[in-house]
Protein backbone atom coordinates (compact mmCIF):
# COMPACT_ATOMS: atom_id res chain seq x y z
CA MET A 1 6.40 -67.27 27.04
CA SER A 2 6.94 -68.60 30.79
CA ARG A 3 5.07 -68.67 33.97
CA TRP A 4 6.78 -65.93 35.42
CA GLY A 5 5.51 -63.79 32.19
CA TRP A 6 9.26 -63.54 30.82
CA ARG A 7 9.99 -64.26 27.30
CA PRO A 8 12.92 -66.73 26.29
CA ALA A 9 15.77 -65.05 24.33
CA ARG A 10 16.53 -66.22 21.11
CA SER A 11 20.24 -66.86 22.09
CA PRO A 12 22.28 -66.24 25.07
CA ARG A 13 23.69 -63.84 23.67
CA ARG A 14 20.07 -62.09 22.95
CA PHE A 15 20.30 -59.83 26.19
CA GLY A 16 24.12 -58.50 25.80
CA SER A 17 23.34 -58.35 21.79
CA ALA A 18 23.56 -54.19 21.84
CA PRO A 19 26.85 -53.17 22.35
CA PRO A 20 27.87 -51.97 25.44
CA LYS A 21 29.38 -49.06 24.92
CA LEU A 22 26.36 -48.14 23.18
CA GLY A 23 23.68 -48.70 26.00
CA ALA A 24 26.39 -47.12 28.06
CA LEU A 25 26.37 -44.17 26.24
CA ILE A 26 22.47 -44.07 25.79
CA SER A 27 22.43 -43.68 29.87
CA THR A 28 24.77 -41.26 30.01
CA VAL A 29 23.15 -38.90 27.44
CA VAL A 30 19.55 -39.21 28.32
CA THR A 31 20.04 -38.01 31.92
CA SER A 32 22.67 -35.33 31.08
CA SER A 33 20.13 -34.02 28.64
CA ALA A 34 17.32 -34.58 30.40
CA LEU A 35 19.10 -32.67 33.32
CA ALA A 36 19.88 -29.89 30.94
CA VAL A 37 16.35 -30.03 29.87
CA GLY A 38 14.90 -29.50 33.58
CA PRO A 39 15.95 -26.31 34.61
CA VAL A 40 15.29 -24.16 31.42
CA TYR A 41 11.46 -26.06 30.95
CA SER A 42 11.11 -25.24 34.98
CA ALA A 43 12.27 -21.20 34.95
CA LEU A 44 10.29 -20.76 31.44
CA VAL A 45 6.83 -22.17 32.96
CA ALA A 46 7.99 -20.72 36.79
CA ASP A 47 8.67 -17.06 34.78
CA ALA A 48 5.14 -17.33 32.37
CA SER A 49 2.63 -19.03 35.11
CA GLY A 50 1.28 -17.16 38.29
CA ALA A 51 2.08 -20.29 40.44
CA PRO A 52 5.89 -20.63 40.00
CA LEU A 53 5.94 -23.19 43.37
CA THR A 54 3.79 -25.58 41.54
CA ALA A 55 3.23 -25.27 37.47
CA PRO A 56 6.52 -27.14 36.82
CA TYR A 57 5.41 -30.05 38.63
CA ILE A 58 2.53 -30.52 36.76
CA GLY A 59 4.45 -31.28 33.16
CA TYR A 60 6.34 -33.39 35.73
CA GLY A 61 3.45 -35.37 36.47
CA ALA A 62 1.87 -35.77 33.26
CA ALA A 63 6.04 -36.90 31.95
CA THR A 64 5.56 -39.17 34.58
CA ALA A 65 2.24 -40.81 33.99
CA LEU A 66 3.60 -40.92 30.31
CA SER A 67 6.40 -43.03 30.85
CA PHE A 68 4.32 -45.57 32.62
CA VAL A 69 2.90 -46.07 29.99
CA PHE A 70 5.47 -46.69 27.68
CA VAL A 71 6.68 -49.43 30.58
CA ALA A 72 3.69 -50.87 30.79
CA LEU A 73 4.37 -51.47 26.62
CA CYS A 74 7.80 -52.71 27.10
CA ARG A 75 7.91 -56.02 25.96
CA GLU A 76 10.55 -58.10 28.04
CA VAL A 77 13.38 -59.89 26.38
CA TYR A 78 15.51 -61.50 29.21
CA ARG A 79 14.88 -64.48 30.93
CA PRO A 80 16.37 -64.11 34.45
CA PRO A 81 17.80 -67.17 36.00
CA ASN A 82 16.43 -69.53 38.04
CA GLU A 83 18.00 -67.96 41.17
CA ARG A 84 16.14 -65.16 42.89
CA ARG A 85 17.05 -63.06 45.64
CA LEU A 86 14.94 -61.04 47.07
CA ALA A 87 17.25 -59.04 49.42
CA PRO A 88 19.26 -57.01 47.52
CA ARG A 89 23.59 -57.14 47.82
CA VAL A 90 24.78 -54.06 48.51
CA GLY A 91 28.48 -54.06 47.29
CA VAL A 92 30.87 -55.26 44.32
CA PRO A 93 33.12 -58.39 44.88
CA ARG A 94 36.39 -58.03 46.27
CA SER A 95 38.14 -59.11 43.12
CA ILE A 96 37.00 -56.69 41.62
CA LEU A 97 37.52 -53.87 44.16
CA LYS A 98 40.50 -52.24 42.40
CA ARG A 99 39.09 -51.72 39.24
CA PHE A 100 36.15 -50.63 40.29
CA ALA A 101 36.96 -47.87 42.80
CA PRO A 102 38.41 -45.20 40.64
CA ASN A 103 35.50 -45.03 38.56
CA ALA A 104 33.01 -44.81 41.56
CA THR A 105 34.80 -42.12 42.78
CA ALA A 106 34.89 -40.46 39.58
CA VAL A 107 31.27 -40.50 39.21
CA PHE A 108 31.01 -39.04 43.00
CA CYS A 109 33.33 -35.91 41.11
CA ALA A 110 30.32 -35.93 38.41
CA TYR A 111 27.49 -36.24 40.25
CA GLY A 112 28.78 -34.06 42.58
CA THR A 113 29.75 -31.38 40.26
CA ASN A 114 26.41 -31.84 38.47
CA ALA A 115 24.34 -31.27 42.36
CA LEU A 116 26.42 -28.28 42.49
CA PHE A 117 24.91 -26.60 39.34
CA GLN A 118 21.76 -27.27 40.20
CA SER A 119 21.50 -26.00 43.94
CA LEU A 120 23.78 -23.80 44.71
CA ILE A 121 25.91 -22.20 41.70
CA PRO A 122 22.87 -20.97 40.27
CA LEU A 123 22.20 -19.06 43.08
CA ALA A 124 25.64 -17.85 43.96
CA MET A 125 25.63 -16.50 40.62
CA ILE A 126 23.71 -13.39 42.17
CA VAL A 127 27.53 -12.43 43.05
CA PHE A 128 27.93 -12.48 39.05
CA GLY A 129 25.40 -10.35 38.27
CA ALA A 130 22.77 -12.64 37.46
CA THR A 131 18.82 -11.60 38.16
CA SER A 132 16.58 -14.22 36.35
CA GLN A 133 15.43 -17.36 36.80
CA LEU A 134 15.88 -18.32 33.32
CA GLU A 135 20.01 -17.06 33.49
CA MET A 136 21.20 -18.70 36.26
CA ALA A 137 19.05 -22.26 34.75
CA LEU A 138 21.16 -21.78 31.79
CA ALA A 139 24.13 -22.72 33.67
CA THR A 140 23.35 -25.77 34.54
CA ALA A 141 22.01 -26.61 30.94
CA VAL A 142 24.90 -25.08 29.01
CA MET A 143 27.37 -27.72 31.77
CA LEU A 144 25.04 -30.55 30.93
CA GLY A 145 24.33 -29.34 27.42
CA THR A 146 28.03 -29.66 27.15
CA SER A 147 28.21 -32.73 28.69
CA ALA A 148 25.79 -34.38 27.11
CA ILE A 149 27.59 -33.65 23.52
CA THR A 150 30.94 -34.65 24.76
CA GLN A 151 29.74 -37.80 25.69
CA VAL A 152 28.00 -38.70 21.84
CA ALA A 153 31.95 -36.97 20.34
CA VAL A 154 33.41 -39.74 22.20
CA ILE A 155 32.03 -42.30 22.01
CA ASN A 156 34.77 -44.51 20.54
CA TYR A 157 36.70 -43.07 23.20
CA GLY A 158 36.95 -44.93 26.98
CA GLY A 159 39.25 -46.24 29.46
CA SER A 160 41.20 -44.94 32.28
CA ARG A 161 42.68 -41.87 30.56
CA SER A 162 40.48 -40.80 28.89
CA LEU A 163 38.25 -41.10 32.22
CA ALA A 164 41.72 -39.06 33.68
CA VAL A 165 41.07 -36.69 31.08
CA GLY A 166 37.67 -36.13 32.11
CA LEU A 167 38.74 -36.05 35.81
CA VAL A 168 41.64 -33.05 35.27
CA GLY A 169 39.06 -31.07 32.66
CA MET A 170 36.33 -30.93 35.97
CA ALA A 171 39.59 -30.47 38.25
CA VAL A 172 40.81 -27.15 36.45
CA SER A 173 36.80 -25.77 35.79
CA LEU A 174 36.12 -26.31 39.87
CA VAL A 175 38.60 -24.18 41.31
CA GLY A 176 39.16 -21.65 38.20
CA VAL A 177 35.92 -20.21 38.25
CA PHE A 178 36.00 -16.39 37.92
CA PRO A 179 33.18 -13.72 37.51
CA ALA A 180 34.71 -12.96 34.17
CA LEU A 181 35.45 -16.81 33.01
CA PHE A 182 32.19 -18.20 34.68
CA TRP A 183 30.70 -19.30 31.15
CA VAL A 184 34.15 -20.47 29.67
CA ALA A 185 34.73 -22.28 33.13
CA THR A 186 31.17 -23.96 33.05
CA VAL A 187 31.67 -25.27 29.37
CA ILE A 188 34.99 -26.79 30.31
CA CYS A 189 33.55 -28.36 33.07
CA GLY A 190 31.03 -29.95 31.44
CA VAL A 191 32.97 -31.64 29.05
CA GLY A 192 34.89 -32.96 32.02
CA GLN A 193 32.17 -34.30 33.94
CA GLY A 194 30.68 -36.05 30.01
CA VAL A 195 33.55 -37.26 29.28
CA SER A 196 34.65 -38.69 33.47
CA PHE A 197 30.48 -39.74 33.65
CA LYS A 198 30.50 -41.96 30.54
CA ALA A 199 33.93 -43.27 30.81
CA SER A 200 33.50 -44.31 34.48
CA LEU A 201 30.65 -46.08 33.72
CA ALA A 202 31.90 -48.14 30.62
CA ASN A 203 34.64 -49.00 33.07
CA ALA A 204 32.74 -50.05 35.61
CA VAL A 205 30.44 -52.20 33.63
CA ASP A 206 33.50 -53.76 31.55
CA SER A 207 34.60 -54.67 35.67
CA ALA A 208 32.05 -56.48 36.43
CA LEU A 209 32.20 -60.45 36.99
CA PRO A 210 30.05 -62.25 34.41
CA GLY A 211 26.23 -62.46 35.55
CA ASP A 212 26.76 -59.27 38.50
CA GLU A 213 26.48 -56.66 36.26
CA ALA A 214 23.44 -55.54 37.69
CA ARG A 215 24.83 -55.53 41.37
CA THR A 216 28.22 -53.51 40.10
CA THR A 217 26.04 -50.84 38.08
CA SER A 218 23.75 -50.25 41.06
CA MET A 219 26.66 -49.94 43.67
CA TYR A 220 28.16 -47.58 40.83
CA TYR A 221 24.79 -45.31 41.19
CA LEU A 222 24.20 -45.69 44.52
CA VAL A 223 27.72 -43.47 45.02
CA ALA A 224 26.63 -41.39 42.30
CA TYR A 225 23.32 -40.90 43.95
CA LEU A 226 25.64 -39.66 46.86
CA GLY A 227 27.44 -37.11 44.95
CA THR A 228 24.72 -35.68 44.28
CA GLY A 229 23.37 -35.32 48.41
CA VAL A 230 26.79 -34.54 49.94
CA PRO A 231 28.40 -31.49 48.13
CA PRO A 232 25.62 -29.38 47.73
CA VAL A 233 24.10 -30.14 51.54
CA ILE A 234 28.04 -29.72 52.89
CA ALA A 235 27.60 -26.15 50.92
CA GLY A 236 24.64 -25.52 52.07
CA LEU A 237 25.28 -25.84 55.94
CA LEU A 238 28.40 -23.70 55.63
CA GLY A 239 26.06 -21.18 54.38
CA GLY A 240 25.63 -21.38 50.72
CA GLY A 241 27.93 -18.41 49.75
CA ALA A 242 29.60 -18.09 47.07
CA ALA A 243 33.30 -18.98 49.08
CA ALA A 244 30.94 -22.38 50.38
CA VAL A 245 30.73 -23.49 47.05
CA SER A 246 33.69 -22.51 46.19
CA ALA A 247 34.96 -24.65 49.02
CA VAL A 248 33.06 -27.54 48.34
CA ALA A 249 33.79 -27.84 44.85
CA ALA A 250 37.98 -27.39 45.93
CA VAL A 251 37.57 -30.32 47.39
CA VAL A 252 35.26 -32.59 44.87
CA ALA A 253 38.35 -31.22 42.66
CA ILE A 254 40.86 -33.03 44.71
CA ILE A 255 39.03 -36.07 45.08
CA ALA A 256 39.58 -35.87 41.05
CA VAL A 257 42.83 -35.47 41.03
CA ALA A 258 43.26 -37.85 43.95
CA THR A 259 41.83 -40.51 41.71
CA ILE A 260 43.62 -39.54 39.07
CA GLY A 261 46.74 -40.55 41.39
CA TYR A 262 45.40 -43.66 41.99
CA LEU A 263 45.12 -44.28 38.82
CA ARG A 264 48.54 -44.00 37.73
CA ALA A 265 49.80 -45.87 41.19
CA ALA A 266 47.37 -48.58 40.02
CA GLY A 267 48.84 -48.78 36.50
CA GLN A 268 44.90 -48.62 35.64
CA LEU A 269 46.37 -45.14 32.87
CA GLY A 270 45.68 -47.57 29.59
CA TYR A 271 44.21 -46.35 26.48
CA ARG A 272 40.83 -47.76 24.53
CA HIS A 273 40.01 -46.87 21.13
CA GLY A 274 36.63 -48.33 20.14
């Protein structure tokens, strides 16, 4: 144990001993699964309690407190390098920008789709005849639940070609939502979102320079969270109705298609199995 409290690794490969694709899979599946369960839990608690605006947050608060306990019990198995920076570094090295960029735009689309399903699409479902919070929450749960299942199913498939397939699925579903086909489009969207999220994260990590994985992954998620915030805000500013949601969804679909075009132009549509 060092004076800083870090436990040194037994070998240089100790920290990276887990397969990279497994780490990416756990990260994406846990995220998608939690986002799928959350709306259903909130809807059930809101309907069953007399305080729908506060009761769901009690459970989230308890879960957050429990997570602090687990974090405190976790042992640190990696000793950081001697070089320490107090100021965070934003961005990625120019040398990997061409490989990083399509994965960043892909996760922007994936998180933008996720955000629309968590905010305005459930409200726009009123046009389709939805009347209960649970029914609206199920749309989010179906999309993200399908996403999580898909990520497990395609664990052995990666590369830019898988990313392109996921982007096509999202694009088609986002521009093809009609009342009669809403749930079919939601499932297709979940498949596309899952493949895009899983493949883009794995590709982004693969593109990072040795010792620069944290900065690259941080930049990846920075773009992802921009995708979480920007599309629903723009749809809200446009009125938040079904037409506004459809317009923003179409723009996200166009970005997805443009990303595929970039991958093809850059000769990155390779295929990787395993």
